[in-house]
Coordinates of C-alpha atoms and ligand atoms in Angstrom, one line a residue:
X885 CA 35.8 -40.3 -4.0
X886 CA 39.5 -40.6 -4.9
X887 CA 41.7 -42.4 -2.4
X888 CA 45.4 -42.0 -2.4
X889 CA 46.0 -43.3 1.0
X890 CA 45.7 -47.0 0.8
X891 CA 43.3 -49.8 0.3
X892 CA 40.7 -49.0 2.9
X893 CA 39.2 -45.6 2.0
X894 CA 36.0 -46.5 4.0
X895 CA 38.0 -46.0 7.1
X896 CA 38.0 -42.3 6.4
X897 CA 34.4 -41.7 5.9
X898 CA 33.2 -41.2 9.4
X899 CA 34.5 -38.3 11.3
X900 CA 35.1 -35.5 9.0
X901 CA 32.5 -32.9 8.2
X902 CA 30.4 -33.1 5.1
X903 CA 27.6 -30.7 4.2
X904 CA 25.0 -33.2 5.4
X905 CA 26.7 -33.9 8.7
X906 CA 23.8 -33.5 11.1
X907 CA 25.9 -32.4 14.1
X908 CA 28.1 -29.8 12.5
X909 CA 27.1 -26.2 12.7
X910 CA 26.2 -24.6 9.4
X911 CA 29.2 -22.8 7.8
X912 CA 29.7 -21.0 4.6
X913 CA 30.8 -23.5 1.9
X914 CA 34.2 -21.9 1.3
X915 CA 35.1 -22.2 5.1
X916 CA 34.7 -26.0 5.2
X917 CA 37.7 -28.3 5.0
X918 CA 38.3 -30.4 2.0
X919 CA 37.4 -34.1 2.3
X920 CA 39.7 -36.1 4.6
X921 CA 40.9 -38.1 1.6
X922 CA 42.0 -34.9 -0.1
X923 CA 43.7 -33.7 3.0
X924 CA 45.6 -36.9 3.4
X925 CA 46.6 -36.7 -0.2
X926 CA 48.5 -33.5 0.3
X927 CA 52.3 -34.0 -0.2
X928 CA 53.1 -33.0 3.4
X929 CA 50.7 -35.5 4.7
X930 CA 52.0 -38.2 2.5
X931 CA 55.5 -37.5 3.7
X932 CA 54.2 -37.8 7.3
X933 CA 52.5 -41.1 6.4
X934 CA 55.9 -42.4 5.1
X935 CA 57.5 -41.5 8.3
X936 CA 55.0 -42.4 10.9
X937 CA 52.5 -44.8 9.2
X938 CA 49.0 -44.2 7.8
X939 CA 47.1 -45.0 11.0
X940 CA 48.8 -42.4 13.2
X941 CA 48.5 -39.7 10.4
X942 CA 44.8 -40.4 10.1
X943 CA 44.3 -40.1 13.9
X944 CA 46.2 -36.8 14.0
X945 CA 44.2 -35.5 11.0
X946 CA 40.9 -36.4 12.6
X947 CA 41.9 -34.9 15.9
X948 CA 42.7 -31.6 14.2
X949 CA 39.4 -31.6 12.3
X950 CA 37.5 -32.3 15.5
X951 CA 39.2 -29.4 17.2
X952 CA 38.6 -27.1 14.3
X953 CA 35.0 -28.0 14.3
X954 CA 34.6 -27.3 18.0
X955 CA 36.7 -24.1 18.2
X956 CA 37.0 -22.3 15.0
X957 CA 33.5 -21.2 14.6
X958 CA 33.2 -18.9 11.6
X959 CA 36.9 -19.2 10.7
X960 CA 38.1 -20.6 7.4
X961 CA 39.8 -23.9 7.5
X962 CA 43.6 -23.4 7.1
X963 CA 45.3 -26.4 5.4
X964 CA 48.8 -25.1 6.3
X965 CA 47.8 -24.9 10.0
X966 CA 46.4 -28.4 9.6
X967 CA 49.7 -29.7 8.3
X968 CA 51.7 -28.0 11.0
X969 CA 49.4 -29.4 13.7
X970 CA 49.7 -33.0 12.3
X971 CA 53.5 -32.7 12.0
X972 CA 53.8 -31.4 15.6
X973 CA 51.6 -34.1 17.1
X974 CA 53.3 -36.9 15.2
X975 CA 56.9 -35.7 15.9
X976 CA 56.1 -35.4 19.6
X977 CA 54.6 -38.9 19.7
X978 CA 57.6 -40.4 17.8
X979 CA 60.3 -38.7 19.9
X980 CA 61.9 -41.1 22.3
X981 CA 60.8 -40.9 25.9
X982 CA 64.2 -42.0 27.2
X983 CA 66.6 -39.5 25.7
X984 CA 70.0 -38.0 26.2
X985 CA 70.3 -35.0 28.4
X986 CA 73.2 -32.7 29.5
X987 CA 74.2 -33.6 33.0
X988 CA 75.4 -30.3 34.4
X989 CA 74.3 -31.1 37.9
X990 CA 77.8 -31.4 39.2
X991 CA 77.2 -35.0 40.2
X992 CA 79.2 -37.2 37.8
X993 CA 77.7 -40.6 38.6
X994 CA 74.1 -39.4 38.9
X995 CA 71.7 -42.3 39.6
X996 CA 68.7 -40.4 38.2
X997 CA 70.6 -39.6 35.0
X998 CA 71.9 -43.1 34.4
X999 CA 75.2 -43.2 36.3
X1000 CA 78.3 -44.2 34.3
X1001 CA 78.7 -43.6 30.6
X1002 CA 79.9 -46.4 28.4
X1003 CA 83.1 -46.2 26.3
X1004 CA 82.7 -46.8 22.5
X1005 CA 84.2 -50.3 22.9
X1006 CA 81.2 -51.2 25.1
X1007 CA 78.7 -49.5 22.8
X1008 CA 80.0 -51.5 19.8
X1009 CA 79.9 -54.7 21.8
X1010 CA 76.3 -54.1 22.9
X1011 CA 75.2 -53.4 19.3
X1012 CA 76.9 -56.6 18.0
X1013 CA 75.4 -58.7 20.8
X1014 CA 71.9 -57.3 20.2
X1015 CA 71.8 -57.7 16.5
X1016 CA 73.5 -61.0 16.0
X1017 CA 73.3 -64.5 17.6
X1018 CA 76.1 -64.9 20.1
X1019 CA 77.7 -67.7 22.1
X1020 CA 76.0 -66.3 25.2
X1021 CA 75.5 -69.8 26.8
X1022 CA 77.3 -71.9 24.3
X1023 CA 80.8 -73.4 24.6
X1024 CA 82.3 -73.1 21.1
X1025 CA 85.1 -75.5 22.0
X1026 CA 82.9 -78.5 23.0
X1027 CA 79.8 -77.5 21.1
X1028 CA 77.9 -77.9 24.3
X1029 CA 75.9 -75.6 26.6
X1030 CA 78.0 -72.9 28.2
X1031 CA 77.6 -70.5 31.1
X1032 CA 76.9 -66.8 30.6
X1033 CA 79.3 -66.0 33.4
X1034 CA 82.2 -67.4 31.4
X1035 CA 82.5 -64.2 29.4
X1036 CA 83.4 -62.1 32.4
X1037 CA 84.6 -64.5 35.1
X1038 CA 88.2 -64.8 34.0
X1039 CA 88.5 -61.0 33.7
X1040 CA 87.0 -60.5 37.2
X1041 CA 89.4 -63.1 38.7
X1042 CA 92.3 -61.4 37.0
X1043 CA 91.3 -58.0 38.2
X1044 CA 90.4 -58.9 41.8
X1045 CA 92.6 -61.8 42.6
X1046 CA 89.5 -63.8 43.6
X1047 CA 89.1 -67.5 42.9
X1048 CA 85.7 -67.2 41.3
X1049 CA 83.2 -64.6 40.1
X1050 CA 79.6 -64.2 39.0
X1051 CA 77.3 -61.3 38.2
X1052 CA 73.7 -60.2 38.5
X1053 CA 71.4 -57.3 37.6
X1054 CA 72.8 -54.8 40.1
X1055 CA 74.6 -54.7 43.5
X1056 CA 71.3 -54.7 45.4
X1057 CA 70.5 -58.0 43.7
X1058 CA 74.1 -59.3 44.5
X1059 CA 73.6 -58.6 48.2
X1060 CA 70.1 -60.2 48.2
X1061 CA 71.4 -63.3 46.4
X1062 CA 74.4 -63.6 48.7
X1063 CA 72.2 -63.4 51.8
X1064 CA 69.5 -65.6 50.5
X1065 CA 72.1 -68.3 49.6
X1066 CA 74.2 -68.2 52.8
X1067 CA 72.0 -66.9 55.5
X1068 CA 68.3 -67.8 54.9
X1069 CA 66.7 -68.7 58.2
X1070 CA 69.9 -67.8 60.0
X1071 CA 71.6 -64.8 61.6
X1072 CA 73.9 -62.3 60.0
X1073 CA 76.2 -60.0 62.1
X1074 CA 76.5 -56.4 60.9
X1075 CA 78.0 -53.4 62.7
X1076 CA 75.5 -50.8 63.9
X1077 CA 77.6 -48.2 62.1
X1078 CA 77.0 -49.9 58.8
X1079 CA 73.2 -50.3 58.5
X1080 CA 73.3 -48.3 55.3
X1081 CA 70.4 -46.9 53.3
X1082 CA 71.3 -46.3 49.7
X1083 CA 69.0 -44.0 47.7
X1084 CA 66.0 -45.7 46.1
X1085 CA 64.9 -47.7 49.2
X1086 CA 67.8 -50.1 49.4
X1087 CA 68.3 -50.6 53.1
X1088 CA 70.5 -53.3 54.6
X1089 CA 67.9 -54.3 57.3
X1090 CA 65.1 -54.6 54.7
X1091 CA 67.1 -56.6 52.3
X1092 CA 68.1 -59.0 55.1
X1093 CA 64.5 -59.5 55.9
X1094 CA 63.6 -60.1 52.2
X1095 CA 66.4 -62.6 52.0
X1096 CA 65.0 -64.5 55.0
X1097 CA 68.0 -63.7 57.2
X1098 CA 67.9 -62.3 60.7
X1099 CA 70.0 -59.2 61.3
X1100 CA 72.1 -59.1 64.4
X1101 CA 73.4 -55.7 65.1
X1102 CA 76.9 -55.6 66.6
X1103 CA 78.6 -52.7 68.5
X1104 CA 77.3 -49.1 68.5
X1105 CA 76.8 -46.5 65.8
X1106 CA 80.2 -44.9 66.2
X1107 CA 82.3 -47.8 67.6
X1108 CA 82.4 -51.5 67.0
X1109 CA 85.2 -53.7 68.3
X1110 CA 86.4 -57.2 67.4
X1111 CA 85.1 -58.5 70.8
X1112 CA 81.6 -57.3 69.8
X1113 CA 81.6 -59.7 66.8
X1114 CA 83.3 -62.5 68.8
X1115 CA 80.6 -62.3 71.5
X1116 CA 77.7 -62.1 69.0
X1117 CA 78.8 -65.3 67.1
X1118 CA 76.5 -68.2 68.0
X1119 CA 75.5 -71.5 66.5
X1120 CA 72.8 -69.6 64.5
X1121 CA 75.3 -67.2 62.9
X1122 CA 75.6 -67.9 59.2
X1123 CA 77.6 -64.9 58.0
X1124 CA 79.5 -61.9 59.1
X1125 CA 79.0 -59.0 56.8
X1126 CA 80.7 -55.6 56.5
X1127 CA 79.0 -52.9 54.5
X1128 CA 81.1 -50.1 53.1
X1129 CA 79.6 -46.9 54.3
X1130 CA 79.8 -45.4 50.9
X1131 CA 77.3 -42.5 51.2
X1132 CA 78.2 -41.1 54.5
X1133 CA 81.1 -40.7 56.9
X1134 CA 81.1 -41.2 60.7
X1135 CA 83.6 -38.9 62.1
X1136 CA 85.0 -38.2 65.6
X1137 CA 85.2 -40.9 68.3
X1138 CA 84.9 -43.9 66.0
X1139 CA 86.2 -47.4 65.8
X1140 CA 85.7 -50.1 63.2
X1141 CA 87.4 -53.5 63.0
X1142 CA 90.0 -53.7 60.3
X1143 CA 89.0 -56.3 57.7
X1144 CA 92.0 -58.6 58.2
X1145 CA 91.2 -59.0 61.9
X1146 CA 87.5 -59.7 61.3
X1147 CA 88.5 -62.1 58.5
X1148 CA 90.8 -64.0 60.9
X1149 CA 88.1 -64.2 63.6
X1150 CA 85.6 -65.6 61.0
X1151 CA 88.1 -68.1 59.7
X1152 CA 88.8 -69.3 63.3
X1153 CA 85.1 -69.7 64.0
X1154 CA 84.3 -71.2 60.5
X1155 CA 81.9 -68.5 59.5
X1156 CA 81.9 -66.9 56.0
X1157 CA 82.9 -63.2 55.9
X1158 CA 81.4 -61.0 53.2
X1159 CA 81.9 -57.4 52.3
X1160 CA 79.5 -55.2 50.4
X1161 CA 81.8 -52.6 48.8
X1162 CA 79.0 -50.7 47.1
X1163 CA 81.0 -48.8 44.5
X1164 CA 83.7 -51.0 43.2
X1165 CA 86.7 -49.4 41.6
X1166 CA 89.2 -51.9 40.2
X1167 CA 92.2 -49.6 40.4
X1168 CA 93.7 -47.3 43.0
X1169 CA 92.1 -43.9 42.2
X1170 CA 94.8 -42.0 44.1
X1171 CA 97.1 -42.3 41.0
X1172 CA 94.9 -39.7 39.4
X1173 CA 94.7 -37.5 42.5
X1174 CA 91.2 -38.8 43.4
X1175 CA 90.3 -39.8 46.9
X1176 CA 91.1 -43.4 47.9
X1177 CA 88.3 -46.0 47.6
X1178 CA 88.8 -49.6 48.7
X1179 CA 89.1 -52.0 45.7
X1180 CA 87.7 -55.6 45.6
X1181 CA 91.3 -56.8 45.2
X1182 CA 92.3 -55.2 48.5
X1183 CA 89.2 -56.6 50.2
X1184 CA 89.9 -60.1 48.8
X1185 CA 93.5 -59.8 50.0
X1186 CA 92.3 -58.8 53.4
X1187 CA 90.6 -62.1 53.7
X1188 CA 87.0 -61.4 52.7
X1189 CA 85.5 -64.6 51.3
X1190 CA 82.9 -62.8 49.2
X1191 CA 82.9 -59.2 47.9
X1192 CA 80.0 -57.5 46.1
X1193 CA 80.1 -54.3 44.1
X1194 CA 78.3 -52.2 41.5
X1195 CA 79.1 -52.2 37.7
X1196 CA 77.9 -48.7 37.1
X1197 CA 79.4 -46.7 39.9
X1198 CA 83.1 -45.9 40.0
X1199 CA 83.8 -49.0 37.8
X1200 CA 82.3 -47.0 35.0
X1201 CA 80.5 -49.9 33.3
X1202 CA 76.8 -51.0 32.8
X1203 CA 74.4 -51.6 35.6
X1204 CA 75.4 -54.9 37.2
X1205 CA 76.2 -56.4 40.6
X1206 CA 79.4 -58.3 40.7
X1207 CA 80.2 -61.0 43.2
X1208 CA 83.8 -62.3 43.6
X1209 CA 85.3 -64.7 46.2
X1210 CA 85.9 -68.2 47.1
X1211 CA 85.1 -70.9 44.6
X1212 CA 82.9 -73.0 46.8
X1213 CA 80.8 -70.0 48.0
X1214 CA 80.4 -68.6 44.5
X1215 CA 79.3 -72.0 43.3
X1216 CA 76.6 -72.1 46.0
X1217 CA 75.4 -68.7 45.0
X1218 CA 75.2 -69.8 41.3
X1219 CA 73.1 -72.7 42.2
X1220 CA 70.5 -70.6 44.0
X1221 CA 67.4 -70.4 41.7
X1222 CA 67.2 -66.7 42.4
X1223 CA 70.4 -66.3 40.3
X1224 CA 68.3 -67.2 37.3
X1225 CA 65.8 -64.5 38.2
X1226 CA 68.5 -61.9 38.7
X1227 CA 70.8 -62.8 35.9
X1228 CA 72.5 -60.4 33.5
X1229 CA 71.2 -60.0 29.9
X1230 CA 73.5 -60.3 26.9
X1231 CA 73.8 -56.5 26.4
X1232 CA 75.1 -56.0 29.9
X1233 CA 77.5 -58.9 29.6
X1234 CA 78.8 -57.5 26.3
X1235 CA 79.3 -54.0 27.8
X1236 CA 80.8 -55.4 31.0
X1237 CA 83.4 -57.5 29.2
X1238 CA 84.5 -54.5 27.1
X1239 CA 84.8 -52.2 30.1
X1240 CA 86.7 -54.8 32.2
X1241 CA 89.1 -55.3 29.3
X1242 CA 90.0 -51.6 29.5
X1243 CA 91.2 -52.2 33.1
X1244 CA 94.0 -54.4 31.8
X1245 CA 95.7 -51.2 30.7
X1246 CA 95.3 -48.8 33.7
X1247 CA 97.7 -46.2 32.2
X1248 CA 95.2 -45.3 29.4
X1249 CA 92.1 -45.8 31.5
X1250 CA 91.6 -42.1 32.4
X1251 CA 91.3 -41.3 28.7
X1252 CA 89.3 -44.3 27.6
X1253 CA 86.7 -44.7 30.4
X1254 CA 84.3 -41.8 30.1
X1255 CA 83.3 -41.6 33.8
X1256 CA 87.0 -41.6 34.9
X1257 CA 87.8 -39.1 32.2
X1258 CA 85.2 -36.7 33.7
X1259 CA 86.2 -37.4 37.2
X1260 CA 89.9 -36.6 36.5
X1261 CA 89.3 -33.5 34.4
X1262 CA 91.2 -30.5 35.8
X1263 CA 89.4 -27.4 37.1
X1264 CA 91.5 -25.3 34.6
X1265 CA 90.2 -27.3 31.7
X1266 CA 86.6 -26.9 32.8
X1267 CA 87.1 -23.2 33.5
X1268 CA 88.5 -22.7 30.0
X1269 CA 85.4 -24.4 28.6
X1270 CA 83.2 -22.2 30.8
X1271 CA 84.9 -19.1 29.4
X1272 CA 84.2 -20.3 25.9
X1273 CA 80.6 -21.1 26.5
X1274 CA 79.6 -18.1 28.6
X1275 CA 79.5 -15.5 25.7
X1276 CA 77.1 -17.5 23.5
X1277 CA 75.0 -18.2 26.5
X1278 CA 75.0 -14.5 27.5
X1279 CA 73.9 -13.7 24.0
X1280 CA 71.0 -16.2 24.2
X1281 CA 70.0 -14.8 27.6
X1282 CA 69.9 -11.2 26.3
X1283 CA 68.6 -8.9 29.1
X1284 CA 66.5 -11.6 30.7
X1285 CA 69.3 -13.0 32.8
X1286 CA 73.0 -12.7 33.6
X1287 CA 75.7 -15.3 33.4
X1288 CA 79.0 -15.5 35.3
X1289 CA 81.8 -18.1 35.3
X1290 CA 82.3 -19.2 38.9
X1291 CA 84.4 -21.9 40.6
X1292 CA 82.3 -24.7 42.1
X1293 CA 82.8 -28.2 43.5
X1294 CA 81.5 -31.3 41.7
X1295 CA 80.7 -34.6 43.5
X1296 CA 81.4 -38.1 42.4
X1297 CA 77.9 -39.4 43.1
X1298 CA 76.1 -42.7 43.5
X1299 CA 77.1 -42.6 47.1
X1300 CA 80.8 -42.9 46.2
X1301 CA 83.3 -40.9 48.3
X1302 CA 80.6 -38.7 49.8
X1303 CA 82.7 -36.1 51.6
X1304 CA 85.1 -35.5 48.8
X1305 CA 84.5 -32.8 46.3
X1306 CA 86.3 -32.0 43.0
X1307 CA 87.2 -28.5 42.0
X1308 CA 85.3 -27.4 38.9
X1309 CA 83.7 -24.4 37.2
X1310 CA 80.1 -23.5 36.5
X1311 CA 78.0 -21.0 34.6
X1312 CA 75.9 -19.2 37.2
X1313 CA 72.8 -17.8 35.8
X1314 CA 70.7 -15.3 37.7
X1315 CA 68.3 -12.4 37.5
X1316 CA 69.7 -9.2 35.9
X1317 CA 71.0 -6.5 38.2
X1318 CA 68.3 -4.2 39.4
X1319 CA 65.5 -6.7 38.8
X1320 CA 63.1 -7.3 41.6
X1321 CA 64.2 -10.3 43.7
X1322 CA 61.3 -12.4 42.5
X1323 CA 60.8 -15.9 43.9
X1324 CA 60.6 -18.7 41.4
X1325 CA 62.9 -17.1 38.7
X1326 CA 65.6 -19.8 39.0
X1327 CA 63.0 -22.5 38.8
X1328 CA 61.6 -21.0 35.6
X1329 CA 65.1 -20.7 34.2
X1330 CA 65.8 -24.3 35.1
X1331 CA 62.5 -25.3 33.4
X1332 CA 63.6 -23.4 30.2
X1333 CA 66.9 -25.3 30.1
X1334 CA 65.1 -28.6 30.6
X1335 CA 62.7 -27.8 27.7
X1336 CA 65.6 -27.7 25.2
X1337 CA 65.8 -30.4 22.5
X1338 CA 68.6 -32.0 24.5
X1339 CA 67.5 -31.1 28.0
X1340 CA 70.0 -29.4 30.2
X1341 CA 69.9 -30.3 33.9
X1342 CA 71.6 -28.0 36.4
X1343 CA 71.1 -27.2 40.0
X1344 CA 69.6 -24.3 41.9
X1345 CA 71.8 -22.7 44.6
X1346 CA 71.7 -19.3 46.2
X1347 CA 69.0 -18.1 43.9
X1348 CA 70.9 -19.0 40.8
X1349 CA 70.8 -21.8 38.3
X1350 CA 74.3 -23.3 38.2
X1351 CA 75.5 -25.4 35.3
X1352 CA 78.6 -27.3 36.4
X1353 CA 80.5 -28.0 33.2
X1354 CA 82.6 -31.0 34.4
X1355 CA 80.4 -33.4 32.4
X1356 CA 80.3 -31.3 29.2
X1357 CA 83.1 -32.5 27.1
X1358 CA 85.2 -30.3 24.9
X1359 CA 84.4 -30.6 21.2
X1360 CA 81.2 -32.2 19.9
X1361 CA 79.4 -32.1 23.2
X1362 CA 80.3 -28.4 23.7
X1363 CA 79.2 -27.5 20.1
X1364 CA 75.9 -29.4 20.6
X1365 CA 75.3 -27.5 23.8
X1366 CA 76.0 -24.1 22.3
X1367 CA 74.0 -24.8 19.1
X1368 CA 70.7 -25.2 20.9
X1369 CA 71.1 -22.1 23.2
X1370 CA 69.2 -19.8 20.8
X1371 CA 66.1 -22.1 21.3
X1372 CA 65.9 -21.2 25.0
X1373 CA 62.4 -20.0 25.8
X1374 CA 63.3 -17.7 28.7
X1375 CA 61.0 -16.5 31.5
X1376 CA 60.2 -12.8 31.7
X1377 CA 62.4 -10.5 33.6
X1378 CA 61.6 -11.0 37.2
Ligands
LIG1583 C1 75.2 -48.5 45.7 C2 75.2 -49.5 46.8 C3 74.4 -50.7 46.7 C4 73.4 -50.9 45.6 O1 74.1 -51.0 44.4 P1 73.3 -50.9 43.0 O2 74.2 -51.4 42.0 O3 72.8 -49.5 42.9 O4 72.1 -51.9 43.1 C5 74.5 -51.6 47.7 N1 75.4 -51.4 48.7 C6 76.2 -50.3 48.8 C7 77.1 -50.2 50.0 C8 76.1 -49.3 47.9 O5 76.9 -48.2 47.9

């Protein structure tokens, strides 16, 4: 037996059919497959082995032979079908499970789709940090051990006006670490109107319990006054905390205590005052016509001694939780052993440093920071894109479905600025006129878009699949989107 596939041909002897194989049904000789060695020696299979390795190719070949033996009774073995099957199986296995998609949901910072997008500066910094040794915890001046926070602390101080800063894995971790450091075994005062649940099972009361702190609710759901805090402070109080109600709005007869007043009360009573901002944006967004969102700098200026916020919400950076504030309190947080468990890795530090540096030049930020670029895109620009993309989409849809350009409203996402919407434009895809109003058609359309090589994720509304084009950028992105439309495997006319 000739072997072209490596040094262990015996591996191949077991599971393919030979004339004396006792379990295989008798078949005419010309219908039987060639030996496995011969099959693996075919040029197509050698190419696959170069790409995927010999072991996976062998497994795919055996699987095909086993299937043929079971199902293809009486049929001739088709070597081309064999090659196609092996190629398909191996390509599918090799394709990344985590892969790019088109986020046409209309939610810019979509937690399930990875939130903020990194600028090229951050991507390059990450690649360099991953592939080379770095001074991650090494002080190049002294030649001694350094601190990984050193790469970002100066920038965070500069951008927030705080005395000190540190960072952990995400903002949930930042809040956990803060509470565990300052309030374990003690009480934390939080307004009843701020007992927030963020998606993904992050609830302020639960995180308090996990941190070993006892939550003391202050005031009522809609109204909390300074005297409510003043009366609740006791010798057991370790911390007063304000939580930015980032994903909902309480409207009507409401009252919350302004931060400077609460900060003054806390200072007078000698109790630390912390604010969880949720989404942190380091610049005033109103300069781009976006709704106002409090910044860490404002919160620090209002007298908060600690402020926590996310790296990958409005800030537009990598997943991270940032803690800025008074030096002595940040130092205590850094000494907590949990900090070690929640620390940032070098990729995140590299990306964060690059993104924070872009904030030094706010004038160019809206072009350079992808998330901000998408958030500040004009409805006219998006509409023009929709008008360009609609004809090739209509062509791909044929008579199976119709497409219209419609105005729509995008949301910022990640719980940021929940009631504010941004004017945008979408492609609305629906059943053709005259078709029966069949249920499930939009779902099947959505599934067809998700099955594309770069899956397209939209949203279903009013019996239509809507693709909000705010997050489809002009140029390369647009071309890649259009190029794969002919591959749409559409459902039948409803
Ligand atoms: C989003 C958010 C968090 C959690 O932040 P992650 O970075 O997602 O862990 C915590 N608090 C508030 C108020 C938030 O909005």
